[in-house]
Short mmCIF file of C-alpha atoms in Angstrom, two decimals:
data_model
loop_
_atom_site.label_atom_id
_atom_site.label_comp_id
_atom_site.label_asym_id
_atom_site.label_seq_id
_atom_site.Cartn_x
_atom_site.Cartn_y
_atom_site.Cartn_z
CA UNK A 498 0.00 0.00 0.00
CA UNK A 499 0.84 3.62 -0.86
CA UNK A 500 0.57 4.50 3.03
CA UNK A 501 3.21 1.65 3.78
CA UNK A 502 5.69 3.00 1.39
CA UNK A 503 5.52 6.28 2.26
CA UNK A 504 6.28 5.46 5.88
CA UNK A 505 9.08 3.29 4.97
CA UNK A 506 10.61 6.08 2.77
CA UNK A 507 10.62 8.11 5.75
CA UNK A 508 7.36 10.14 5.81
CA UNK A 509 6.43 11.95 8.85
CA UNK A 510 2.63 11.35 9.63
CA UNK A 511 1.12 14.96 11.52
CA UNK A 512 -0.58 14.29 14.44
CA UNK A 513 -3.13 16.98 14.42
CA UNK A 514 -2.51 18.55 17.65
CA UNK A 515 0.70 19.16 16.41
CA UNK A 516 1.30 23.32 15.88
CA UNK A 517 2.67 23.63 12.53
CA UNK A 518 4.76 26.75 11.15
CA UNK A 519 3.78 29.40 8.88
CA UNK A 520 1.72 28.80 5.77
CA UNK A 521 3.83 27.81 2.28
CA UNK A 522 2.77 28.32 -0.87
CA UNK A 523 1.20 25.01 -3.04
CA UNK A 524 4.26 25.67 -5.15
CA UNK A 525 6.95 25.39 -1.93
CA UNK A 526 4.87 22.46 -0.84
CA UNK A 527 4.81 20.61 -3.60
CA UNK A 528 8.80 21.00 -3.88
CA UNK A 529 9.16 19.91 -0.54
CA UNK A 530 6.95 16.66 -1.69
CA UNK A 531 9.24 16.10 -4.38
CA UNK A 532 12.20 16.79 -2.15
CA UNK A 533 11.14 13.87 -0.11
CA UNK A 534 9.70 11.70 -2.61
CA UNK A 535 10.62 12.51 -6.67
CA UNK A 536 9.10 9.53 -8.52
CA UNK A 537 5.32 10.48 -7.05
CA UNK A 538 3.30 12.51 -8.59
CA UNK A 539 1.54 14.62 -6.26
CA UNK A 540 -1.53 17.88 -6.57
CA UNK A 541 -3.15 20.44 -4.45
CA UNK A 542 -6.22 20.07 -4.35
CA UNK A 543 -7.40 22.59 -2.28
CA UNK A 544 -8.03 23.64 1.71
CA UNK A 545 -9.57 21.22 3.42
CA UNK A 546 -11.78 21.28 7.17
CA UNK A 547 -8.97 20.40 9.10
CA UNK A 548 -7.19 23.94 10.40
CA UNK A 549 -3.57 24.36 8.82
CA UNK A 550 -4.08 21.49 6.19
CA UNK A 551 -4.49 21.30 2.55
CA UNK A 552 -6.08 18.35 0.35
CA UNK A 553 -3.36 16.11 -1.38
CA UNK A 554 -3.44 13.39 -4.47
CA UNK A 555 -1.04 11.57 -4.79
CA UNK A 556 -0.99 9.61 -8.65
CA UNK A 557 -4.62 8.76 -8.49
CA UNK A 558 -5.41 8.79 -4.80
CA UNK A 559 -6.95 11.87 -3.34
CA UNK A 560 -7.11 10.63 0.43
CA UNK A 561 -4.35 12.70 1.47
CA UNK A 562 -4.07 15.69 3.52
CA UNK A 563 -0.53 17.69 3.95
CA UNK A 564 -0.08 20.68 6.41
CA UNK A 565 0.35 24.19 4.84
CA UNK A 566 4.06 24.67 5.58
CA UNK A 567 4.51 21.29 3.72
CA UNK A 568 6.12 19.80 6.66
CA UNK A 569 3.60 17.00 7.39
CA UNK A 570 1.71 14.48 5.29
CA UNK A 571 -1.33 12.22 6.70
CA UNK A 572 -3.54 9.99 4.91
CA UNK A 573 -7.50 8.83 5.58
CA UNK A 574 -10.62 9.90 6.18
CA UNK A 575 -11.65 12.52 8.31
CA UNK A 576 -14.47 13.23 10.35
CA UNK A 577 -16.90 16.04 11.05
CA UNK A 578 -18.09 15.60 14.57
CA UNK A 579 -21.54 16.63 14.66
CA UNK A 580 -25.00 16.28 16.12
CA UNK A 581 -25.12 12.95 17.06
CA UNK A 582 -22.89 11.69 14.26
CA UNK A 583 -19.75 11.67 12.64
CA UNK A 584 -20.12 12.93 9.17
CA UNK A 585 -16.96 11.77 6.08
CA UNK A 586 -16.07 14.87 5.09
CA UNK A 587 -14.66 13.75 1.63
CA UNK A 588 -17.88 11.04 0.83
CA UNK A 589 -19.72 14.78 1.46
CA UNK A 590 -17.81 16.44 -1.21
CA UNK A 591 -17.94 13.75 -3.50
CA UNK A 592 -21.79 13.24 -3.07
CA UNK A 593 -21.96 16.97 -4.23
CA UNK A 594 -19.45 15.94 -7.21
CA UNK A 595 -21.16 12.56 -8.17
CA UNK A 596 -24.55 14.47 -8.33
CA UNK A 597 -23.16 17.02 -10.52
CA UNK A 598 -21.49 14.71 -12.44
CA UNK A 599 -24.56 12.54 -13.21
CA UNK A 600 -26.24 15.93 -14.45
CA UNK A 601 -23.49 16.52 -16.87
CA UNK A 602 -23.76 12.69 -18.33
CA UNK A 603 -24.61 12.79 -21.95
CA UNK A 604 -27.30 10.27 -22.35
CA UNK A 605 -25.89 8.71 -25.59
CA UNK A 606 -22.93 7.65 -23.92
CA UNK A 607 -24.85 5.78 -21.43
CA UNK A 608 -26.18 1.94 -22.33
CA UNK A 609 -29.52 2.31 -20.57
CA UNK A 610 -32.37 -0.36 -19.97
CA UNK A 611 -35.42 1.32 -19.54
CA UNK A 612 -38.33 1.34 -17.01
CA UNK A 613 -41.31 -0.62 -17.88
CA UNK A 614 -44.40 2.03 -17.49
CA UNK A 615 -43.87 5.17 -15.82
CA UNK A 616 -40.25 5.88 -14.48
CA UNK A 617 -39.82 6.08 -10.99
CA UNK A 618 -36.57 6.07 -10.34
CA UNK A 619 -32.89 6.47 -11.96
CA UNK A 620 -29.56 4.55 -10.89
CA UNK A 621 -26.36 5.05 -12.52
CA UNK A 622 -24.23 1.87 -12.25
CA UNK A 623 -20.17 1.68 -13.06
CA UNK A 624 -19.56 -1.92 -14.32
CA UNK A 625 -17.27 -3.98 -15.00
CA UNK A 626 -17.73 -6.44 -17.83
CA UNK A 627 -15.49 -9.47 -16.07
CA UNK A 628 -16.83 -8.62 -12.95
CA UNK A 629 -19.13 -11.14 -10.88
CA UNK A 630 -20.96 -9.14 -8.74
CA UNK A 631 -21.52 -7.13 -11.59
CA UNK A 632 -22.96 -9.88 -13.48
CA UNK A 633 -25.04 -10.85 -10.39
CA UNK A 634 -26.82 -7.51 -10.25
CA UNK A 635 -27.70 -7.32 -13.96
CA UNK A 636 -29.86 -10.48 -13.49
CA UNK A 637 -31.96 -7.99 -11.11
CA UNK A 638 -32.24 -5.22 -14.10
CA UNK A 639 -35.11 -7.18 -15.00
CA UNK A 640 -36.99 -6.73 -12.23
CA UNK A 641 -35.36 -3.39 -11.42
CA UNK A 642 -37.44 -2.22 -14.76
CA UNK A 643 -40.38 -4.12 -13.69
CA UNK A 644 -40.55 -1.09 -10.88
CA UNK A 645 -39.78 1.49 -12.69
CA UNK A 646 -35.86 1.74 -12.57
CA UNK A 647 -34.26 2.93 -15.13
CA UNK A 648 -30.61 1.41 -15.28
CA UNK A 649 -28.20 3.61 -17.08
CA UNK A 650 -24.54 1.63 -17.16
CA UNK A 651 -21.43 3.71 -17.15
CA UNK A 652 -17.83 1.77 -18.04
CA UNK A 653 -15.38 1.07 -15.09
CA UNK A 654 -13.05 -1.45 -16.29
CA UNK A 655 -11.30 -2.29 -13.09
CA UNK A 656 -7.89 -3.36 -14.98
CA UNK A 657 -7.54 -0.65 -16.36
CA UNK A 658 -7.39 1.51 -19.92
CA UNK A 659 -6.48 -1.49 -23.11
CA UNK A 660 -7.50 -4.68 -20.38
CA UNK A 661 -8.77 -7.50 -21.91
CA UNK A 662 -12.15 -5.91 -19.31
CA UNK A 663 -11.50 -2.25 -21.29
CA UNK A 664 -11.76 -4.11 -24.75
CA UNK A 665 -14.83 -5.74 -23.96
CA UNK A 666 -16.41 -2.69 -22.89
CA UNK A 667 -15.64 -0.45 -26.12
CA UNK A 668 -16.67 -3.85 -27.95
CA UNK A 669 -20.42 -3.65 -26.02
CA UNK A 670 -20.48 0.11 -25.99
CA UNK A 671 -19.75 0.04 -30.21
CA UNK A 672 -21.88 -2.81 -30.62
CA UNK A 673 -24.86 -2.10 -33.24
CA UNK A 674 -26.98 -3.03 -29.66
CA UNK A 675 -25.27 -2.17 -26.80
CA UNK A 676 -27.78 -3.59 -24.43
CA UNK A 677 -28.25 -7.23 -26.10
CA UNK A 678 -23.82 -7.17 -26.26
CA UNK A 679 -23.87 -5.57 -22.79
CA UNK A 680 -25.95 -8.20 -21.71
CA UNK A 681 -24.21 -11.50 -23.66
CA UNK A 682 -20.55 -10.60 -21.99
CA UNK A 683 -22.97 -10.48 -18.70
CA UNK A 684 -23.44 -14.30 -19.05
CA UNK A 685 -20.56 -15.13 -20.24
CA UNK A 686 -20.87 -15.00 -24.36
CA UNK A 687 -17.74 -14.49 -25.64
CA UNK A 688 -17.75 -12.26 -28.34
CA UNK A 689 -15.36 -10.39 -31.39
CA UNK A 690 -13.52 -7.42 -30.35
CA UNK A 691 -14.87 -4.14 -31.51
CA UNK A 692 -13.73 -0.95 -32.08
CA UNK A 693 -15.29 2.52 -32.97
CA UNK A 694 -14.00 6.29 -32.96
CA UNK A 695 -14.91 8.49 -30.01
CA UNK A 696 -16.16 6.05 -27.66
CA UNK A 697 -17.06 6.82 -24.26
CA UNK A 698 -15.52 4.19 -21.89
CA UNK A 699 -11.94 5.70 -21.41
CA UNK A 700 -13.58 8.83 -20.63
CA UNK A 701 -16.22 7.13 -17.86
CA UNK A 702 -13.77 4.78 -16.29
CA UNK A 703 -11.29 8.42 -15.78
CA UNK A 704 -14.44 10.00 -14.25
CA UNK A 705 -15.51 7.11 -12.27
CA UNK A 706 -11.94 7.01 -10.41
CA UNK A 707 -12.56 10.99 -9.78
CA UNK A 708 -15.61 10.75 -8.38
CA UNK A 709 -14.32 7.85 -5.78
CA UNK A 710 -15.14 4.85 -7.86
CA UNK A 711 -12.75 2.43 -6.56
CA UNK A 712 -14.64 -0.97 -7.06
CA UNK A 713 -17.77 -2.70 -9.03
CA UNK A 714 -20.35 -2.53 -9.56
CA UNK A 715 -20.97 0.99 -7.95
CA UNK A 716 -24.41 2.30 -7.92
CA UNK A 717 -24.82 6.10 -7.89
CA UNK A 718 -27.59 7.80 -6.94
CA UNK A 719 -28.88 11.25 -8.87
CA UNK A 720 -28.58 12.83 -5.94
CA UNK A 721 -24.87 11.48 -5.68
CA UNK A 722 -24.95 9.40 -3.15
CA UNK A 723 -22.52 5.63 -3.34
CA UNK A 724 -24.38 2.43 -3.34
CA UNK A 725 -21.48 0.49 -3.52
CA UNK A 726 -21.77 -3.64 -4.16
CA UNK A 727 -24.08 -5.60 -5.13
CA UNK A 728 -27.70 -5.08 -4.21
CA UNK A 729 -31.25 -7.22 -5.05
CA UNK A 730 -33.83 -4.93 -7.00
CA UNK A 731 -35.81 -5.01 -3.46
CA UNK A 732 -33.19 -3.79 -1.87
CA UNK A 733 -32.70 -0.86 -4.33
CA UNK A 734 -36.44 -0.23 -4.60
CA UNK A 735 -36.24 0.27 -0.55
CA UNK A 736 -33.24 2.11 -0.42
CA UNK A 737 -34.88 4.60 -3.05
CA UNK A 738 -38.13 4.35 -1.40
CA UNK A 739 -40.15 2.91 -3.50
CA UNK A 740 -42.16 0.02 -2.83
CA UNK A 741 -40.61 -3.68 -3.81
#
C-alpha cells in the first residue's frame, strides 16, 4: 500500500494537535513533496476542514491531507463531529461531485435499460464487464425495470485503460446493440472485439476514479450518493423508497 511505502521512505505522519509553522505556498509544498519523494506525482487540491491542512493526491489517490508549511503528510478519512454523528467529510464532497457529475452525463454515452411504465426512479451503475458481482446484479435489471428503474450503465473497467475488461467494454459500448452485447458478456458469451471512434468508456472509467469509484459494480444515486456492491432490486427499490 501507498501508506506503507511512504512510511518506509521516511514520511512523517502529523498528528493533528501538532502546531505547525507558517503557511507555504502550493508551489513550496509541492517542492518539498518532491524533495522527499521525486518519482510520485503529487496535486493540491485545495483547503480542506482540518485547520492548517491542505487536500493532497497523490498519482490517483486523493485521500491525502498535507499541512500548509509542507512539513507534514497524513492519509484517511476525516471526520466532522456533529450532532449525534460523525459525518466523512470527503464522501460529502464527493456526493456533491457525483450528483453534478450525473447531471453533466450525456445520455448517448450511457447503455440504458429502460423502465417498464412510468419511471420512478434512476440509478447510474459503473460496471465492470469481467466482474461477478456485476454480473449478479444485472440479473436484477429485469426486475429493477419491472418497478420502474431505469438502469443507465457507465464503463469502469477495473484493470484498467487497453485490459482485456476495457476491450470488452468499447466492444459492447460500439456494438450495433449495446444492451443485447452488454448483456451477452454479462453471461458469459464471448464475443469479437470491436472498435469505434470516439467512444465513451476511457472517458467514464477516468471519471468514475474521480468521483471515488474504486470498485464494481458501484451504484450512484442522482442525488450522488454511493451504493457500492451488489444489491437485489428489493433492496434498491427500498433504499430509493419505492415500494418492492
Amino acid at each position: 500500500m501507498l501508506n506503507n511505502l511512504l512510511k518506509a521512505k521516511g514520511v512523517f505522519v502529523c498528528v493533528l494537535l501538532l502546531s505547525c509553522s507558517a503557511p507555504a505556498s502550493d508551489t513550496d509544498i509541492l517542492e518539498k513533496l518532491k524533495a522527499a519523494r521525486a518519482d510520485l506525482e503529487y496535486k493540491i487540491i485545495g483547503p480542506s476542514e482540518v485547520p492548517g491542512f491542505v487536500e493532497l493526491q497523490i498519482g490517483n489517490d486523493s485521500n491525502f491531507y498535507v499541512s500548509s508549511d509542507g512539513k507534514f503528510l497524513f492519509d484517511g478519512d476525516v471526520y466532522l463531529v456533529g450532532e449525534g454523528d460523525f459525518s466523512n467529510v470527503k464522501e460529502f464532497k464527493l456526493n456533491d461531485a457525483r450528483k453534478q457529475a450525473i447531471i453533466g452525463l450525456d445520455f448517448e454515452d450511457l447503455i440504458v435499460f429502460e423502465a417498464q411504465g412510468q419511471r420512478k426512479a434512476t440509478i447510474n451503475v459503473f460496471t465492470d464487464i469481467d466482474c461477478g458481482f456485476c454480473r449478479k446484479l444485472h440479473k436484477e435489471v429485469p426486475g429493477l425495470n419491472k418497478l420502474g428503474i431505469e438502469v443507465r450503465y457507465l464503463a469502469f473497467p477495473r484493470a484498467g485503460i487497453g485490459s482485456k475488461s476495457y476491450q470488452k467494454a468499447v466492444t459492447a459500448w460500439c456494438s450495433d446493440n449495446p444492451l443485447t452485447a452488454l448483456t451477452d458478456y454479462k453471461n458469459g458469451v464471448d464475443k469479437q472485439i470491436l472498435e469505434c471512434d470516439e467512444n465513451p468508456v476511457a472517458e467514464q472509467y477516468q471519471l468514475g476514479q474521480t468521483l471515488g469509484i474504486s470498485g464494481t459494480p458501484a451504484i450512484v444515486l442522482d442525488d450522488g450518493t454511493l451504493v457500492p456492491g451488489y444489491r437485489t432490486a428489493d433492496a434498491i427499490a427500498k433504499i430509493l423508497d419505492l415500494p418492492g
